Structures are given as structure tokens and as C-alpha cells.
Backbone as a chain_set.jsonl record, in Angstrom:
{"seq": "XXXXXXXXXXXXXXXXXXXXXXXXXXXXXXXXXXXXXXXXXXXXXXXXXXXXXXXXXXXXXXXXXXXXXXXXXXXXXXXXXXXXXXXXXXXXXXXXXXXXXXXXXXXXXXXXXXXXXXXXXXXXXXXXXXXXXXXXXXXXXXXXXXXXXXXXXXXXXXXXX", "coords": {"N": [[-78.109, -14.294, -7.245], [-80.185, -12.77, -5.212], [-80.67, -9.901, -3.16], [-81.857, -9.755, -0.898], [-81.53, -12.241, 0.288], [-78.39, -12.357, -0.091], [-77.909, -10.192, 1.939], [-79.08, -11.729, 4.22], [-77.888, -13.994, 4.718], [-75.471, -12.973, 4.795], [-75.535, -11.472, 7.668], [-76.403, -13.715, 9.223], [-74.252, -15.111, 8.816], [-72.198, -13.696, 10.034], [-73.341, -12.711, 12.403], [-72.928, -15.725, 14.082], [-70.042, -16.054, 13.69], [-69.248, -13.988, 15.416], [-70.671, -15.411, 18.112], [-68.891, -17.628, 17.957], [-66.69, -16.028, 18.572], [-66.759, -15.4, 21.126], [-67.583, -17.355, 23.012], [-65.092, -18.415, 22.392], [-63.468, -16.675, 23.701], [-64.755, -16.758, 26.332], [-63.553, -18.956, 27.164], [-60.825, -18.974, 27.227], [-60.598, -16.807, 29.269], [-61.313, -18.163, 31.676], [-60.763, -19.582, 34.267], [-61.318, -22.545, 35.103], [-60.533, -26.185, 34.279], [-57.242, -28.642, 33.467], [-54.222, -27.808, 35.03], [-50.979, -27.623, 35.118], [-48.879, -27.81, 37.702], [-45.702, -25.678, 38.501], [-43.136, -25.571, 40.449], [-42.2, -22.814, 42.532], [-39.627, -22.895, 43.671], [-37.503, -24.833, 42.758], [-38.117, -25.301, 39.741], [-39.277, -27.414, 38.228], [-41.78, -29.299, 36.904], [-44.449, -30.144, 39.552], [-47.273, -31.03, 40.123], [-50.712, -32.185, 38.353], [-53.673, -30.393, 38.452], [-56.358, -29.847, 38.856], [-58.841, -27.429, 38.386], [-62.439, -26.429, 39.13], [-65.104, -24.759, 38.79], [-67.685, -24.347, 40.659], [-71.733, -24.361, 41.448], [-71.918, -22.362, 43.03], [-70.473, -20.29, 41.696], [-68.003, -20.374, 42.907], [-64.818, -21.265, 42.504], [-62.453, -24.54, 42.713], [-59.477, -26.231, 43.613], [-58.357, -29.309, 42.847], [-55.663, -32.049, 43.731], [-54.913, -33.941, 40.467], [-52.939, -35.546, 39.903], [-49.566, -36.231, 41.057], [-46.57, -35.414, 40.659], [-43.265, -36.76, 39.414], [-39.377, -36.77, 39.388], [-36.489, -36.981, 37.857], [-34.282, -37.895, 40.711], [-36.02, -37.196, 42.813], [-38.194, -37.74, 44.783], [-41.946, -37.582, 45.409], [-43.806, -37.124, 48.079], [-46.29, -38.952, 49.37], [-48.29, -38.589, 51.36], [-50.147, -36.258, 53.192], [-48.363, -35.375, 55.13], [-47.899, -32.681, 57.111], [-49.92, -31.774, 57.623], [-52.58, -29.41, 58.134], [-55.856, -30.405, 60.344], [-58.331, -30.738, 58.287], [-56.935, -32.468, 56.894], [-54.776, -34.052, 57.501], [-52.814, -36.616, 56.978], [-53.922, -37.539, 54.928], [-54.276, -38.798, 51.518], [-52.304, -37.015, 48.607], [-52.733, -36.689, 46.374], [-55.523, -36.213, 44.766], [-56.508, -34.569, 46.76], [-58.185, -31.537, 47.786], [-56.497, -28.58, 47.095], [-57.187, -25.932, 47.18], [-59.567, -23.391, 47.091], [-62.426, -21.643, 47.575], [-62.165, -19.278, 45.949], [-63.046, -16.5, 43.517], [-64.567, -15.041, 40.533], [-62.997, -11.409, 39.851], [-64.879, -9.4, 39.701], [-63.584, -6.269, 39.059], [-61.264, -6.82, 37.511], [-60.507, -8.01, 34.488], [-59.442, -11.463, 34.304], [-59.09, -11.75, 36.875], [-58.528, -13.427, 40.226], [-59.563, -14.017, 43.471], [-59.746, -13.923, 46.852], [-59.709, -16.596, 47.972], [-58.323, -19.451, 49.523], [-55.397, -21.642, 49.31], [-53.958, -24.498, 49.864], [-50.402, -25.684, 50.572], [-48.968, -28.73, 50.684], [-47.081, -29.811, 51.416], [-45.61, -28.347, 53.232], [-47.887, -28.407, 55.011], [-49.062, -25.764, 55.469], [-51.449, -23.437, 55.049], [-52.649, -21.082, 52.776], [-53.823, -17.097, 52.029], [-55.255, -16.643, 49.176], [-54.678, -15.542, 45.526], [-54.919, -15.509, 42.112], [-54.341, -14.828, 38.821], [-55.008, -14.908, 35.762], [-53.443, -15.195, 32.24], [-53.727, -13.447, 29.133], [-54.073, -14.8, 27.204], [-55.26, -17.385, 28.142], [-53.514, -19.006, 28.338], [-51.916, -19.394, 30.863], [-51.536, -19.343, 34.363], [-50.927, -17.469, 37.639], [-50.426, -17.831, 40.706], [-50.543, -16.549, 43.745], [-50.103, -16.972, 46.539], [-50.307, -16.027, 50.135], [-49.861, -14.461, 53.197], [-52.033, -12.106, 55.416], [-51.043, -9.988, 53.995], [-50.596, -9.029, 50.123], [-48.112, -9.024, 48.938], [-46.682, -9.559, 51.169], [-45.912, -13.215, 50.646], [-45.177, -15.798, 48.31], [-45.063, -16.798, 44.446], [-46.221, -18.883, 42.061], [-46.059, -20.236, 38.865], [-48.635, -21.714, 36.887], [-49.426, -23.997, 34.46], [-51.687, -24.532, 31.101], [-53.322, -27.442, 30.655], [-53.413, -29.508, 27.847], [-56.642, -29.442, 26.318], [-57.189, -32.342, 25.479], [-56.006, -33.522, 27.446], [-57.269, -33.605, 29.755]], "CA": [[-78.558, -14.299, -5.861], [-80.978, -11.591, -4.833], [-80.205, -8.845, -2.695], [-82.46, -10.301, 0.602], [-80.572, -13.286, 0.995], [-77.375, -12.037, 0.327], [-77.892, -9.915, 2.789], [-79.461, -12.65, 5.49], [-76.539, -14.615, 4.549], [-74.081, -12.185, 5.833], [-76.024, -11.669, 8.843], [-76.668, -14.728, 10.216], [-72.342, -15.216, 9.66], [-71.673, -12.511, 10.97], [-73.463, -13.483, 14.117], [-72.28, -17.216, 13.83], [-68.593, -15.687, 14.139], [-69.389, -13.33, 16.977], [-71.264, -16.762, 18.742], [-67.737, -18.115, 18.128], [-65.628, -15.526, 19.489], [-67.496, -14.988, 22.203], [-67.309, -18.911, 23.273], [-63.605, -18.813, 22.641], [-63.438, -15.513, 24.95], [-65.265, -17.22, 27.896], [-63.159, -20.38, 27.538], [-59.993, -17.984, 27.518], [-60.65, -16.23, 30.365], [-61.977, -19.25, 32.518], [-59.63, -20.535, 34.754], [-61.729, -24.132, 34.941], [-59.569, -27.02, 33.723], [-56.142, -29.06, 34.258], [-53.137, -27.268, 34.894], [-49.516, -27.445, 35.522], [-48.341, -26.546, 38.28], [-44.578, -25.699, 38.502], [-42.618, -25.212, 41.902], [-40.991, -21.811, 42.242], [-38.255, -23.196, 44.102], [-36.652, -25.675, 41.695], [-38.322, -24.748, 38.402], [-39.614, -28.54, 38.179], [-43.366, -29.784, 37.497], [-45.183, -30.312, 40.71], [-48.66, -31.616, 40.184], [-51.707, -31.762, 37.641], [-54.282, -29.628, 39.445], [-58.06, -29.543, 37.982], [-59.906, -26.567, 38.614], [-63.401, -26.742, 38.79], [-66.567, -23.724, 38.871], [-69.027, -25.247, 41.336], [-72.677, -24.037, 41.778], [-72.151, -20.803, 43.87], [-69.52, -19.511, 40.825], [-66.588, -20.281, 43.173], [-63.51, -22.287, 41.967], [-61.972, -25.011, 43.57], [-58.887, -27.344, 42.748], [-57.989, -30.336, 43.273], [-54.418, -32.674, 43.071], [-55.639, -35.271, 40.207], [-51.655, -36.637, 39.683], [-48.529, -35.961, 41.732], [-45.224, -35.42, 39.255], [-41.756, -36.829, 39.694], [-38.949, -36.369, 38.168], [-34.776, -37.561, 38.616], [-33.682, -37.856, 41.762], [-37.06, -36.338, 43.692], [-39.454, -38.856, 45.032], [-42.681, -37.278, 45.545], [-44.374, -37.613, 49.257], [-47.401, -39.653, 48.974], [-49.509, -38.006, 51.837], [-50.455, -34.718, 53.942], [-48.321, -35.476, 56.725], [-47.564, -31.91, 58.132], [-51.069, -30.616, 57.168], [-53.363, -29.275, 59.679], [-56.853, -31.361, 59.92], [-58.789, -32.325, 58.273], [-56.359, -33.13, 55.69], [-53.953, -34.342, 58.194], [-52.839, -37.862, 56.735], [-54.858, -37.801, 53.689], [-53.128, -38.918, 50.033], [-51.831, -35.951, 48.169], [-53.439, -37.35, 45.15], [-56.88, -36.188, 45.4], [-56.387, -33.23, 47.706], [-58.357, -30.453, 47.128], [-55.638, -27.491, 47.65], [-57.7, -24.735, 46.064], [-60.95, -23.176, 47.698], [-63.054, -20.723, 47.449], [-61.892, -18.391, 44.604], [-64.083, -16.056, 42.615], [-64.123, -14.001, 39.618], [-62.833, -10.081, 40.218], [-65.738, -8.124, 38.53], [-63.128, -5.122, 38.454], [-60.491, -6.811, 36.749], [-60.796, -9.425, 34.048], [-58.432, -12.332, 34.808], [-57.971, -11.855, 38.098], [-59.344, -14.614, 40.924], [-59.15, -13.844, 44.613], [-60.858, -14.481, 48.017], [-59.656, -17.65, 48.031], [-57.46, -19.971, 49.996], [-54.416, -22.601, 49.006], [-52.745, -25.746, 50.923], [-49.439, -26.447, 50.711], [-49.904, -30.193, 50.795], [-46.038, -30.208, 51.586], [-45.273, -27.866, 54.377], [-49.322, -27.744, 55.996], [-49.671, -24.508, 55.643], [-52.811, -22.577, 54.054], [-52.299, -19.225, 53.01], [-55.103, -16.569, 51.221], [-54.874, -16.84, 47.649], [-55.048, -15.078, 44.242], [-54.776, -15.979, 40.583], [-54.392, -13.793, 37.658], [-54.914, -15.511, 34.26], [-52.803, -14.441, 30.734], [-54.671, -12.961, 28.474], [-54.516, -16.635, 26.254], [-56.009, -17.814, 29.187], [-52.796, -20.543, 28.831], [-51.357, -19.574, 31.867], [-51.913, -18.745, 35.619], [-49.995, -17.116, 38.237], [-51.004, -18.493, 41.799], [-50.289, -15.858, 44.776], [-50.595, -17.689, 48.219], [-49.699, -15.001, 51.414], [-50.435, -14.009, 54.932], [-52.468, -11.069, 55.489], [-50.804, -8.691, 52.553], [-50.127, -10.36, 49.215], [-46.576, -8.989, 48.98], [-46.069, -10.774, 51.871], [-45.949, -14.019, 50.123], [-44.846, -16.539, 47.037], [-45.838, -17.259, 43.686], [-45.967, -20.063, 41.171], [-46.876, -20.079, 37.677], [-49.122, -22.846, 36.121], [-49.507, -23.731, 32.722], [-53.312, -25.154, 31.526], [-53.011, -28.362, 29.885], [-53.964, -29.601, 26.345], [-57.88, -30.432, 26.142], [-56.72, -33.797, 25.202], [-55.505, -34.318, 28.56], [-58.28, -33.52, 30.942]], "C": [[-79.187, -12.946, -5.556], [-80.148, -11.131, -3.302], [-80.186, -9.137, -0.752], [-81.847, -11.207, 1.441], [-79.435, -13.577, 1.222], [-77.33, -11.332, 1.82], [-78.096, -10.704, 4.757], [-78.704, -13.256, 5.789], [-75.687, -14.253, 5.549], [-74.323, -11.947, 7.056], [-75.587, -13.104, 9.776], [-74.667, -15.356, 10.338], [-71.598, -14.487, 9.907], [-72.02, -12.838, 12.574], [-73.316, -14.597, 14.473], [-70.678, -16.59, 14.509], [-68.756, -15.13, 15.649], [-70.027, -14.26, 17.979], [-69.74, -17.135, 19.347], [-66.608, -17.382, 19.091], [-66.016, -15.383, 20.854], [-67.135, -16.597, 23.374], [-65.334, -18.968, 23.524], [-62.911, -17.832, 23.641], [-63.422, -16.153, 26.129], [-64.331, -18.177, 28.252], [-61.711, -19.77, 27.799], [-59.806, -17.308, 28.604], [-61.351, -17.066, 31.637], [-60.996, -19.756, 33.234], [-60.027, -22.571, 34.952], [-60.28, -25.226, 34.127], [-58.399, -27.825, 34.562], [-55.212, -28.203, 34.13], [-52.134, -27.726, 35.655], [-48.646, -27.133, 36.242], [-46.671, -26.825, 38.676], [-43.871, -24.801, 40.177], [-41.355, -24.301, 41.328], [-39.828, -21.96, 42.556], [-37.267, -24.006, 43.299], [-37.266, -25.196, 40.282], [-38.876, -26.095, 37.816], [-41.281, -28.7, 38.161], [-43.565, -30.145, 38.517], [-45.974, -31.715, 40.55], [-49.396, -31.576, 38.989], [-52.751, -31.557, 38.681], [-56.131, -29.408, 38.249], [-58.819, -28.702, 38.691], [-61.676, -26.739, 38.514], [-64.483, -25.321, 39.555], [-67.796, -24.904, 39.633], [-70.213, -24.103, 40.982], [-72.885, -22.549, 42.381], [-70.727, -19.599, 42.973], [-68.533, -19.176, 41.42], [-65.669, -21.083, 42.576], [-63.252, -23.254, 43.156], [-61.072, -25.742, 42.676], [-58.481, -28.376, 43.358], [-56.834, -31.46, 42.906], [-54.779, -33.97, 42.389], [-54.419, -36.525, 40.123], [-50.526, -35.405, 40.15], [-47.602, -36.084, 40.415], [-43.998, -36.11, 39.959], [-41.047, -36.543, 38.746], [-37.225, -36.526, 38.564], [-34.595, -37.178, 39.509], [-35.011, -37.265, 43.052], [-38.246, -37.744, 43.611], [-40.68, -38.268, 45.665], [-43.435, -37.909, 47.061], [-46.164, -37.831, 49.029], [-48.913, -38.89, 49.813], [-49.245, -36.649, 52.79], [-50.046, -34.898, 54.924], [-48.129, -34.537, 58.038], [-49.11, -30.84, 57.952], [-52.199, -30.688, 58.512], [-55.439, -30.082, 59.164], [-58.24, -30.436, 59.161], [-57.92, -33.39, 57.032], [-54.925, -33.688, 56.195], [-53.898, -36.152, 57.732], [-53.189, -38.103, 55.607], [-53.752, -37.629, 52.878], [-53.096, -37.585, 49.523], [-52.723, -35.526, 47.131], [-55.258, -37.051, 45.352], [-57.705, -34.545, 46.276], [-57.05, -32.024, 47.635], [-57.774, -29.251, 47.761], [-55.903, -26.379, 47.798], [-58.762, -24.526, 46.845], [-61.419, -21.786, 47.359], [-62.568, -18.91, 46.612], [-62.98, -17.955, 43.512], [-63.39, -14.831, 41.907], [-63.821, -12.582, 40.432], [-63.22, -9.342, 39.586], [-64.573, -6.951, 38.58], [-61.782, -5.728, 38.079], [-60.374, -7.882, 35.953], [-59.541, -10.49, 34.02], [-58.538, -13.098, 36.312], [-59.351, -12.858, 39.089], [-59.327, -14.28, 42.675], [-60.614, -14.023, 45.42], [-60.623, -15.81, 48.157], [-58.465, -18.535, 48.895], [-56.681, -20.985, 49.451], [-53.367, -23.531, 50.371], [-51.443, -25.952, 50.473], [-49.07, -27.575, 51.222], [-48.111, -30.207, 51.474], [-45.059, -29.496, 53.108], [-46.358, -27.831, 55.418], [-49.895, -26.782, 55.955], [-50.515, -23.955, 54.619], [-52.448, -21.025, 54.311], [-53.928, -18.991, 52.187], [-54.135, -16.946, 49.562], [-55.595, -15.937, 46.169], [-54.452, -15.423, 43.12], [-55.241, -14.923, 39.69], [-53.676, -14.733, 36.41], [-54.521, -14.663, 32.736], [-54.086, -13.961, 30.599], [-55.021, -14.221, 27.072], [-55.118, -17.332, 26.837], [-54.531, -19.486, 29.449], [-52.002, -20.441, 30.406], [-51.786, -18.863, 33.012], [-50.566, -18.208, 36.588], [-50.645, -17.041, 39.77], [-49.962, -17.32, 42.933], [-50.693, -16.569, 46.376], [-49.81, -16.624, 49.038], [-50.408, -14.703, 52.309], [-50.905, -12.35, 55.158], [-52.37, -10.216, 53.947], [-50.414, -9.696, 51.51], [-48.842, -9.763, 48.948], [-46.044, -9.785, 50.177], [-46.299, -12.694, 51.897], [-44.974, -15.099, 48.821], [-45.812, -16.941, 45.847], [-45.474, -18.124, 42.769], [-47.008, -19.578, 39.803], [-47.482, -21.703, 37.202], [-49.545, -22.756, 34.569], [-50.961, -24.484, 32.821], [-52.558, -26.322, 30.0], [-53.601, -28.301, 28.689], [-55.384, -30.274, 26.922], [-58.124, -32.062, 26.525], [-56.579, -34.532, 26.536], [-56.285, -34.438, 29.682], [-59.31, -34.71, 30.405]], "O": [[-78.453, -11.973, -5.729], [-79.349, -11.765, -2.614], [-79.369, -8.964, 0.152], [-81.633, -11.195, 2.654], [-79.014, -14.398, 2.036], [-76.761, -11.891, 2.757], [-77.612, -10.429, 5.855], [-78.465, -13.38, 6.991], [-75.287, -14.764, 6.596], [-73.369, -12.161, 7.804], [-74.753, -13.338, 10.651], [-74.029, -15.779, 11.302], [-70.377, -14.608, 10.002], [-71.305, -13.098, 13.542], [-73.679, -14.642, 15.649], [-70.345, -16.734, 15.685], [-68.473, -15.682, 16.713], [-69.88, -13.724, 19.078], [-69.356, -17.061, 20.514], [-65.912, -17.865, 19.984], [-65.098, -15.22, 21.658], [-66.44, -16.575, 24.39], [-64.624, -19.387, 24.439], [-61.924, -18.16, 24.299], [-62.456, -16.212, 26.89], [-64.136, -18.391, 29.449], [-61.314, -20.191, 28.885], [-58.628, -17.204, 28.945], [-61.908, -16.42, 32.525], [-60.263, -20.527, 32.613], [-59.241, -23.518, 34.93], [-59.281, -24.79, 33.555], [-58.348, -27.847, 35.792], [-55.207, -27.65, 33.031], [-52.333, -28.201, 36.773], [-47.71, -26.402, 35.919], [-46.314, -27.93, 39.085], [-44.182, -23.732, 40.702], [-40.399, -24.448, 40.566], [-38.917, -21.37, 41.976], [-36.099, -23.617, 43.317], [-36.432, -24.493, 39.712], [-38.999, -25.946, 36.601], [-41.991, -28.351, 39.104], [-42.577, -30.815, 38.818], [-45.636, -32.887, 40.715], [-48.812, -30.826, 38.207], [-52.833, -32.305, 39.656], [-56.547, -28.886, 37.216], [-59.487, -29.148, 39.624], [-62.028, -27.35, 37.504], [-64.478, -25.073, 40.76], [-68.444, -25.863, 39.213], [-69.893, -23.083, 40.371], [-73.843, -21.8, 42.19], [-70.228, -18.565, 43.417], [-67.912, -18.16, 41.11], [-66.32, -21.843, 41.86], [-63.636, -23.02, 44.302], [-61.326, -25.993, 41.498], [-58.23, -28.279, 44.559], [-56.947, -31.892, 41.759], [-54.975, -34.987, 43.054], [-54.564, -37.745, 40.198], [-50.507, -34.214, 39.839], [-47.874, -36.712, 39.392], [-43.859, -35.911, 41.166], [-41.407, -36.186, 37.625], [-36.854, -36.112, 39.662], [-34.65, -35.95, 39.568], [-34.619, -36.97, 44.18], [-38.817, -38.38, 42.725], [-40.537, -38.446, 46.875], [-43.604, -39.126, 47.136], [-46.995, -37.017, 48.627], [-50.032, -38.68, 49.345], [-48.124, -36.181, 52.987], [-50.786, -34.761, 55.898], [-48.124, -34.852, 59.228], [-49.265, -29.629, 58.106], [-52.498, -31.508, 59.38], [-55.985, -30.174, 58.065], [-58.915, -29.575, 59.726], [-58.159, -34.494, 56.542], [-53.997, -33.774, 55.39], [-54.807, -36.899, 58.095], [-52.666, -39.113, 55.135], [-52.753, -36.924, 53.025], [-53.95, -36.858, 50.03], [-53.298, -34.449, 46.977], [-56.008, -37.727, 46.055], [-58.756, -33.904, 46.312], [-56.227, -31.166, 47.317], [-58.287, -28.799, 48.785], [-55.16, -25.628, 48.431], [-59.083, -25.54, 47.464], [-60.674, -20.931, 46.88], [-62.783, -17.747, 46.952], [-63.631, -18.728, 42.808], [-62.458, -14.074, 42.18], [-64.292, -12.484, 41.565], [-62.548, -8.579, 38.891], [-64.823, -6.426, 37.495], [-60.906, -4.934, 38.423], [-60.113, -8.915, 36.569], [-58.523, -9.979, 33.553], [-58.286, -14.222, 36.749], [-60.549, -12.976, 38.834], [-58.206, -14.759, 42.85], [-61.791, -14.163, 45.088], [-61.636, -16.352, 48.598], [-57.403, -17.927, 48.758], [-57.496, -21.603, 48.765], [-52.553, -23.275, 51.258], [-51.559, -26.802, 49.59], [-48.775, -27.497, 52.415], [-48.158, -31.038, 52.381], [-44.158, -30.025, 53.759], [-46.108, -27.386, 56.538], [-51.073, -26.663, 56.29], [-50.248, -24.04, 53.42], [-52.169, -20.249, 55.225], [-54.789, -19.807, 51.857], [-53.025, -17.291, 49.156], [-56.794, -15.794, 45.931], [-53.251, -15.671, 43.223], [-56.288, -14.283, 39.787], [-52.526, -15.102, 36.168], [-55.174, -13.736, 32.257], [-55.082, -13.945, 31.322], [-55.974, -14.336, 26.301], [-55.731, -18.162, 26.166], [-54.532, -20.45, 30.215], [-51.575, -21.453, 30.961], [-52.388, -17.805, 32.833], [-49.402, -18.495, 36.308], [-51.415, -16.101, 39.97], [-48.734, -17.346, 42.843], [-51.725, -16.404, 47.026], [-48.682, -16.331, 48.642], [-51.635, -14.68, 52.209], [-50.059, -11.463, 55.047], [-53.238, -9.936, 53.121], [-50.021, -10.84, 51.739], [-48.316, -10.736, 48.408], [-45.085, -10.553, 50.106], [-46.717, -13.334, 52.862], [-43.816, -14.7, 48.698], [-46.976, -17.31, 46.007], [-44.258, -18.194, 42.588], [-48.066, -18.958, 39.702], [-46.756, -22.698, 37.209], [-49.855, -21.833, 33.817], [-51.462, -24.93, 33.854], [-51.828, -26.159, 29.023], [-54.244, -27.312, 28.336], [-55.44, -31.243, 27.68], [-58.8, -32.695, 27.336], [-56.883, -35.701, 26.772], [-56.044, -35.285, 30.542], [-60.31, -35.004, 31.061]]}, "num_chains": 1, "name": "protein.A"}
């Protein structure tokens, strides 16, 4: 093998790999997808929650399946929620709004608001994603974010979205 094409060789997979990592980076640090979300108060699955990157590179999510689980019967609709989601199925819900990347810190998600489909109330909201990108950590609070609660979500398998 001559010298030229060894060399072109190694090139072109060399930049093939770096293509790759690069891809598996973005998809890593993306909050897009389904996730998991687990209620801090019992320690119990919640919801599956699908994130989604619209058009203006905000986030939004939405409830695609309610969870149960022994002895807990899941409430079907928004009955203490303020309108327009006053009444509306759970199932469906979009809880999640207006969330954008934090050019000064990579992970992190804020500017954004969250429903509590179960008490009514909307707080501000921030999200800060692992560094595997498998998990989130959902900040909903009033004015200051210490004055608040948080939940962790897990991001589902591929498979499942």
C-alpha cells in the first residue's frame, strides 16, 4: 500500500470518528426525547414526558402516558389547574414550556415554566442534564430557585419513544 493512501485512509477515519463523536455528543447533551419522570415525594414513577426542540430552539414537554402503580390510582384530568388547562386529560398535557439552552453552562436549561397537572400550580423552571445525558434534574420554584422542589427524570430507551 503506498504511502498517499495510507495516509488518506487514516484521514478520512479519523474524521469519520470525530463525525461520530460529535453526533453522540449532541445527542448526549440534548435534552429532546422520552423521559421518566419520578415523584420526589414517594420515590414512585409518575409519567412518560416527551420533550421536544421546536422551531425557535425552545423545549417543550408533553404527558404522552400517566403511570400507576399498587394502591395509587392516577387522576385522569387537570382538575385544580388554572385555564386553559382547567379540565383537560392529563394524558397529553403539555407541562413543560419554554426552556432554552444556557450558552454559559453546558447542560443546563432554564427560562422556562412547569405545570403541576396535580396541584394547578405553574412554577419557573430549570433542568440540568448528567453528563450521559441519561438523566435530568427538573427545578420548578417561585421567584428564587432555592425556593422550590426538585425531581429527577430518567430518559428512556430509544426503543421506547
Amino acid at each position: 500500500m503506498n504511502t498517499a493512501f495510507r495516509t488518506a485512509s487514516n484521514s478520512f477515519f479519523l474524521g469519520a470518528l470525530l463525525c461520530l463523536s460529535q453526533i453522540s455528543h449532541a445527542e448526549s447533551s440534548d435534552i429532546s426525547g422520552t423521559w421518566r419522570s419520578i415523584d420526589d415525594k414517594t420515590g414512585y414513577a409518575k409519567s412518560l414526558i416527551k420533550i421536544e426542540k421546536n422551531t425557535n430552539g425552545l423545549y417543550s414537554g408533553k404527558i404522552i402516558k400517566v403511570l400507576s402503580h399498587a394502591g395509587y390510582k392516577p387522576e385522569e384530568f387537570c382538575i385544580d389547574c388554572p385555564a386553559p388547562f382547567t379540565g383537560k386529560p392529563i394524558e397529553g398535557l403539555n407541562v413543560l414550556t419554554g426552556l432554552k439552552a444556557n450558552p454559559s453552562e453546558e447542560g443546563l436549561y432554564d427560562g422556562g415554566k412547569i405545570l403541576d397537572p396535580l396541584s394547578g400550580h405553574i412554577y419557573s423552571a430549570k433542568i440540568k442534564l448528567n453528563s450521559d445525558g441519561k438523566k435530568l434534574v427538573i427545578r420548578g420554584f417561585i421567584g428564587f430557585s432555592l425556593l422550590g422542589r426538585s425531581q429527577t427524570w430518567y430518559r428512556e430507551d430509544k426503543a421506547a419513544e
